[in-house]
CSV table of C-alpha atoms in Angstrom, one decimal:
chain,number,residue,atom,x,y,z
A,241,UNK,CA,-17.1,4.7,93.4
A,242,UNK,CA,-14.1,3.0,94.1
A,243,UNK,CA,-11.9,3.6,96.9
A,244,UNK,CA,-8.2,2.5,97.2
A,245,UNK,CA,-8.2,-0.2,101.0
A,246,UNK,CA,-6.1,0.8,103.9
A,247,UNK,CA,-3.8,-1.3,105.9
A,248,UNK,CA,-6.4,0.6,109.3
A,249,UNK,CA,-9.4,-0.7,106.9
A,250,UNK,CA,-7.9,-3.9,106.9
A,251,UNK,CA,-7.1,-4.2,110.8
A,252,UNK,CA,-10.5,-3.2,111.5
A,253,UNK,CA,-12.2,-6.0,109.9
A,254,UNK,CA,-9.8,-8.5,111.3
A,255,UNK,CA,-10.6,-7.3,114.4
A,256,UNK,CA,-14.6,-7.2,113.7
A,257,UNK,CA,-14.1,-10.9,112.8
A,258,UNK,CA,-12.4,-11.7,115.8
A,259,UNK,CA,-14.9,-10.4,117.9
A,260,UNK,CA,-17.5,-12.4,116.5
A,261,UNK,CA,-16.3,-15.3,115.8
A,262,UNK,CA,-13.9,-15.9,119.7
A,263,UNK,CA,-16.1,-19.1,120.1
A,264,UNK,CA,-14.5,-20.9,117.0
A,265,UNK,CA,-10.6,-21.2,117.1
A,266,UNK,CA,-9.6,-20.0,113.8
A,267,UNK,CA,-7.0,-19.0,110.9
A,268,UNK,CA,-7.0,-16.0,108.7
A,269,UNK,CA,-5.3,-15.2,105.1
A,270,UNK,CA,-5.4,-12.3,103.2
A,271,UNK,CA,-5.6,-12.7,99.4
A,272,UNK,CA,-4.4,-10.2,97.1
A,273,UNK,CA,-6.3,-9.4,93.6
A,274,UNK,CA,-8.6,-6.9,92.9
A,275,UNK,CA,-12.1,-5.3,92.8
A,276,UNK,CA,-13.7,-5.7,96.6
A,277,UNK,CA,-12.8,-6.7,99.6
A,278,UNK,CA,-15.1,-9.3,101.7
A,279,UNK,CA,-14.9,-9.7,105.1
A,280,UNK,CA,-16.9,-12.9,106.0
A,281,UNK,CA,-17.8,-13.7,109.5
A,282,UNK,CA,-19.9,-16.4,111.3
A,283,UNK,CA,-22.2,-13.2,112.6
A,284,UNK,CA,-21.8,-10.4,110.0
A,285,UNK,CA,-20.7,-10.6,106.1
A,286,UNK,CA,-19.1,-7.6,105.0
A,287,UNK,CA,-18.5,-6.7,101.8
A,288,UNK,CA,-16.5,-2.8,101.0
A,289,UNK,CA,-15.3,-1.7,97.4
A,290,UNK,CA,-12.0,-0.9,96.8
A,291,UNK,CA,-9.6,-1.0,93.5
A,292,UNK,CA,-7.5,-4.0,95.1
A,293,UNK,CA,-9.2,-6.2,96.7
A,294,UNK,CA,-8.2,-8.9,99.3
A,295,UNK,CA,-11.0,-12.4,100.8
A,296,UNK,CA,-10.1,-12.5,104.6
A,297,UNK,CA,-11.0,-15.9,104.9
A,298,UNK,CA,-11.3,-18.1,107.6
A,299,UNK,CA,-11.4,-21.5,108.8
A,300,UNK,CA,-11.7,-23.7,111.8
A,301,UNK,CA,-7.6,-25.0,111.9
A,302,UNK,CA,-8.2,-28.3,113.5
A,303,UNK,CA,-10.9,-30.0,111.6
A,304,UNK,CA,-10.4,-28.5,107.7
A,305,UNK,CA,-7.8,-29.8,105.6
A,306,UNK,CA,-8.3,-26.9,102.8
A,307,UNK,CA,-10.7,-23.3,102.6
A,308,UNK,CA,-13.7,-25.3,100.9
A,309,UNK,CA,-13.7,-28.2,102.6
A,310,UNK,CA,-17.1,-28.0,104.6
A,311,UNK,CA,-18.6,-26.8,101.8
A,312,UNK,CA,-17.8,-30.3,99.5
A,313,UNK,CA,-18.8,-32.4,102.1
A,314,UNK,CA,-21.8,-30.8,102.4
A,315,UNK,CA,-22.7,-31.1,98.6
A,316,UNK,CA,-21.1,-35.0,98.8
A,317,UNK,CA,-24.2,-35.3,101.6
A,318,UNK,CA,-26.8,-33.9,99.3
A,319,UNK,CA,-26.2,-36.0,96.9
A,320,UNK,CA,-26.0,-39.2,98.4
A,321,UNK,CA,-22.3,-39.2,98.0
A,322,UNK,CA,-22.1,-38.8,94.0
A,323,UNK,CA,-19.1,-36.9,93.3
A,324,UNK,CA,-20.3,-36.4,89.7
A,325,UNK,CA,-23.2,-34.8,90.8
A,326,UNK,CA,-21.7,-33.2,93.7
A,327,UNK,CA,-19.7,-31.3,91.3
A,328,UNK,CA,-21.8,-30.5,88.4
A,329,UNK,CA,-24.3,-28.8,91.2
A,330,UNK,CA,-21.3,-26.6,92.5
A,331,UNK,CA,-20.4,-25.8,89.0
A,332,UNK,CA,-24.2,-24.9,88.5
A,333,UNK,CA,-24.3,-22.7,91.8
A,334,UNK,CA,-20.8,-21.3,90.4
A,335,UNK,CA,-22.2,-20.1,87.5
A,336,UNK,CA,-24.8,-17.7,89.6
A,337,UNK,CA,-23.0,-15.2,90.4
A,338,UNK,CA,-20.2,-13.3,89.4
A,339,UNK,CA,-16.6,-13.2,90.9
A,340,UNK,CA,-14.8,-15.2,93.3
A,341,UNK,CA,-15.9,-16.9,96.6
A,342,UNK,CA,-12.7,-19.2,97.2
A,343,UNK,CA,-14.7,-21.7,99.4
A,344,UNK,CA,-16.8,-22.6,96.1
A,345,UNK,CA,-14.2,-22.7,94.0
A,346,UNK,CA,-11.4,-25.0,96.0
A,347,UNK,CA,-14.9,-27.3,96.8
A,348,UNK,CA,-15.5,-27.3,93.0
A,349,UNK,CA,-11.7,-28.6,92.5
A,350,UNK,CA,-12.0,-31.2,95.5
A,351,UNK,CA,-14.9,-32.5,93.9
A,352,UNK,CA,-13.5,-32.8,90.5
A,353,UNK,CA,-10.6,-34.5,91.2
A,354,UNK,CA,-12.3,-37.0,93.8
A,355,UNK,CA,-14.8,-38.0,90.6
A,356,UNK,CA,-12.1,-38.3,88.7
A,357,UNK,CA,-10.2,-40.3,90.7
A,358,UNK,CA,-12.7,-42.2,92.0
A,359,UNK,CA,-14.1,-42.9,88.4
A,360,UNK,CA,-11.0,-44.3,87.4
A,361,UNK,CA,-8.2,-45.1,90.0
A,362,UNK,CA,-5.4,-45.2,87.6
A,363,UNK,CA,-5.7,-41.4,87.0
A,364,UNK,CA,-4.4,-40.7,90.9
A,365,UNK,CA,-0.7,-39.4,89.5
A,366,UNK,CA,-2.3,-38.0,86.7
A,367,UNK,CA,-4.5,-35.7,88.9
A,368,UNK,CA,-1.7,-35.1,90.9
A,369,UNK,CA,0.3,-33.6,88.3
A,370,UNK,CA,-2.7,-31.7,86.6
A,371,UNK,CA,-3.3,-30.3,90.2
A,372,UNK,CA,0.2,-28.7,90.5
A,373,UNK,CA,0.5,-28.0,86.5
A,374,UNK,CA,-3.2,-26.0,86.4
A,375,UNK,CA,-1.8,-24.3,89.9
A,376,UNK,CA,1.7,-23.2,87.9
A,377,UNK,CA,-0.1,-22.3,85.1
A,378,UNK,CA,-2.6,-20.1,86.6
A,379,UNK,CA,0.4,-18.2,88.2
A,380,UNK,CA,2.0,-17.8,84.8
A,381,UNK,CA,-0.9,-16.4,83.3
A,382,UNK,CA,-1.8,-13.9,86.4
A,383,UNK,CA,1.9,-12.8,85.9
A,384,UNK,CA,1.4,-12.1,82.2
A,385,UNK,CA,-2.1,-10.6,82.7
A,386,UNK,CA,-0.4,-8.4,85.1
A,387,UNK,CA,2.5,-7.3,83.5
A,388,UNK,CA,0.6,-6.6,80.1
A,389,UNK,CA,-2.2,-4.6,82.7
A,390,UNK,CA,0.9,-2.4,83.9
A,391,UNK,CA,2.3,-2.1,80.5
A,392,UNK,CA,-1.1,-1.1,78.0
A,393,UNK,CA,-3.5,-1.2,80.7
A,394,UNK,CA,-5.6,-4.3,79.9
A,395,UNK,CA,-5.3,-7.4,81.9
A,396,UNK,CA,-5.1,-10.5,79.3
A,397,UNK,CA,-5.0,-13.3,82.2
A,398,UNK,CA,-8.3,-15.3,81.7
A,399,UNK,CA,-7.7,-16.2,85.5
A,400,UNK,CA,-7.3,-12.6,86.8
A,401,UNK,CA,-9.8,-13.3,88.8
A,402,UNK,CA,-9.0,-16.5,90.2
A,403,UNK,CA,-5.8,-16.4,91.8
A,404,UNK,CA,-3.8,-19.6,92.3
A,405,UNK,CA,-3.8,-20.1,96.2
A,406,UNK,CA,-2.5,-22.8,98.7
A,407,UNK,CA,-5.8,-24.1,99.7
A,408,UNK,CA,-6.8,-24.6,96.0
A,409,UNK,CA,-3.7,-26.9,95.6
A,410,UNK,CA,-4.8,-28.8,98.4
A,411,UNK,CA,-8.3,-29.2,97.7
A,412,UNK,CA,-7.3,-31.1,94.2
A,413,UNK,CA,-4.6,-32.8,96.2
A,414,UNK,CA,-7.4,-34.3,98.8
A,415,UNK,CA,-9.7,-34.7,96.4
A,416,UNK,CA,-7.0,-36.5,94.5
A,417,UNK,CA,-6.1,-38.8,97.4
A,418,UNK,CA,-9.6,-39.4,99.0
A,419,UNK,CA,-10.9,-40.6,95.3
A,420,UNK,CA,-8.8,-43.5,95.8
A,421,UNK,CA,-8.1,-43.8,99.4
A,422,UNK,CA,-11.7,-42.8,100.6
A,423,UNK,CA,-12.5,-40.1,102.5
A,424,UNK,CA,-11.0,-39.9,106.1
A,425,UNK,CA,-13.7,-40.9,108.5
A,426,UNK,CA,-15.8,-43.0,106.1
């Protein structure tokens, strides 16, 4: 059953993640949507169900550009630096499970747009458009779905469960940019 998530219930876990992760300097966001919360941890993944729901994220500040980032670079190294393939397999491993995991997601969009890009270098301003047009639209339809949910009770959004985030704009941006300017440290 359900249970509604306390600002305490929130603290709590920050502070759990803290502790466990004091040998990594870090940043934090809270993400507002709905259905659990997950609490994700170098030591200890947590996961607790609640009617809103919010991904306490984190990230080592000086070395990621975006949430997601690690996780594309590491598909790019399996496979032998194929962007086509890198994405198709994260799409795959997307299709596995249900819900959101925002690290898989913004690595999904970084890996797009770099194939993209790098497939055709005259598409960089395109993607660069397309990454801050799907982000717009993304909110527009979360608005809808949510004022439709408040108003007959049914969510319409077919991102409801995908909010648009920062670090999802910037992982098409990068990927964007490194498709035709390489990848930093190549």
């Amino acid at each position: 059953m359900s249970q509604p998530i306390t600002q305490q219930r929130i603290n709590e876990l920050l502070k759990d993640i803290e502790k466990n992760s004091q040998k990594h300097e870090t940043s934090r966001r809270i993400i507002l949507g709905r259905k659990s919360l997950t609490c994700e941890s170098d030591q200890t993944p947590k996961v607790v169900k609640c009617t809103t729901y919010a991904n306490i994220c984190q990230r080592q500040a000086a070395k990621d550009r975006f949430l997601g980032e690690d996780t594309a670079m590491q598909y790019l190294r399996d496979n032998s630096d194929n962007a086509n393939l890198a994405h198709e397999r994260i799409r795959n491993h997307r299709n596995t499970y249900a819900g959101l995991r925002e690290t898989d997601r913004n690595a999904e969009h970084y890996l797009y747009a770099l194939y993209k890009v790098r497939e055709n270098n005259q598409q960089w301003g395109t993607f660069h458009v397309l990454t801050y047009g799907y982000s717009s639209y993304k909110i527009y339809l979360n608005l809808i779905g949510h004022t439709t949910e408040s108003l007959v009770g049914n969510n319409i959004s077919p991102t409801r469960g995908s909010p648009a985030t920062w670090d999802e704009l910037l992982a098409g941006y990068y990927g964007t940019n490194d498709g035709l300017y390489g990848i930093r440290g190549e």
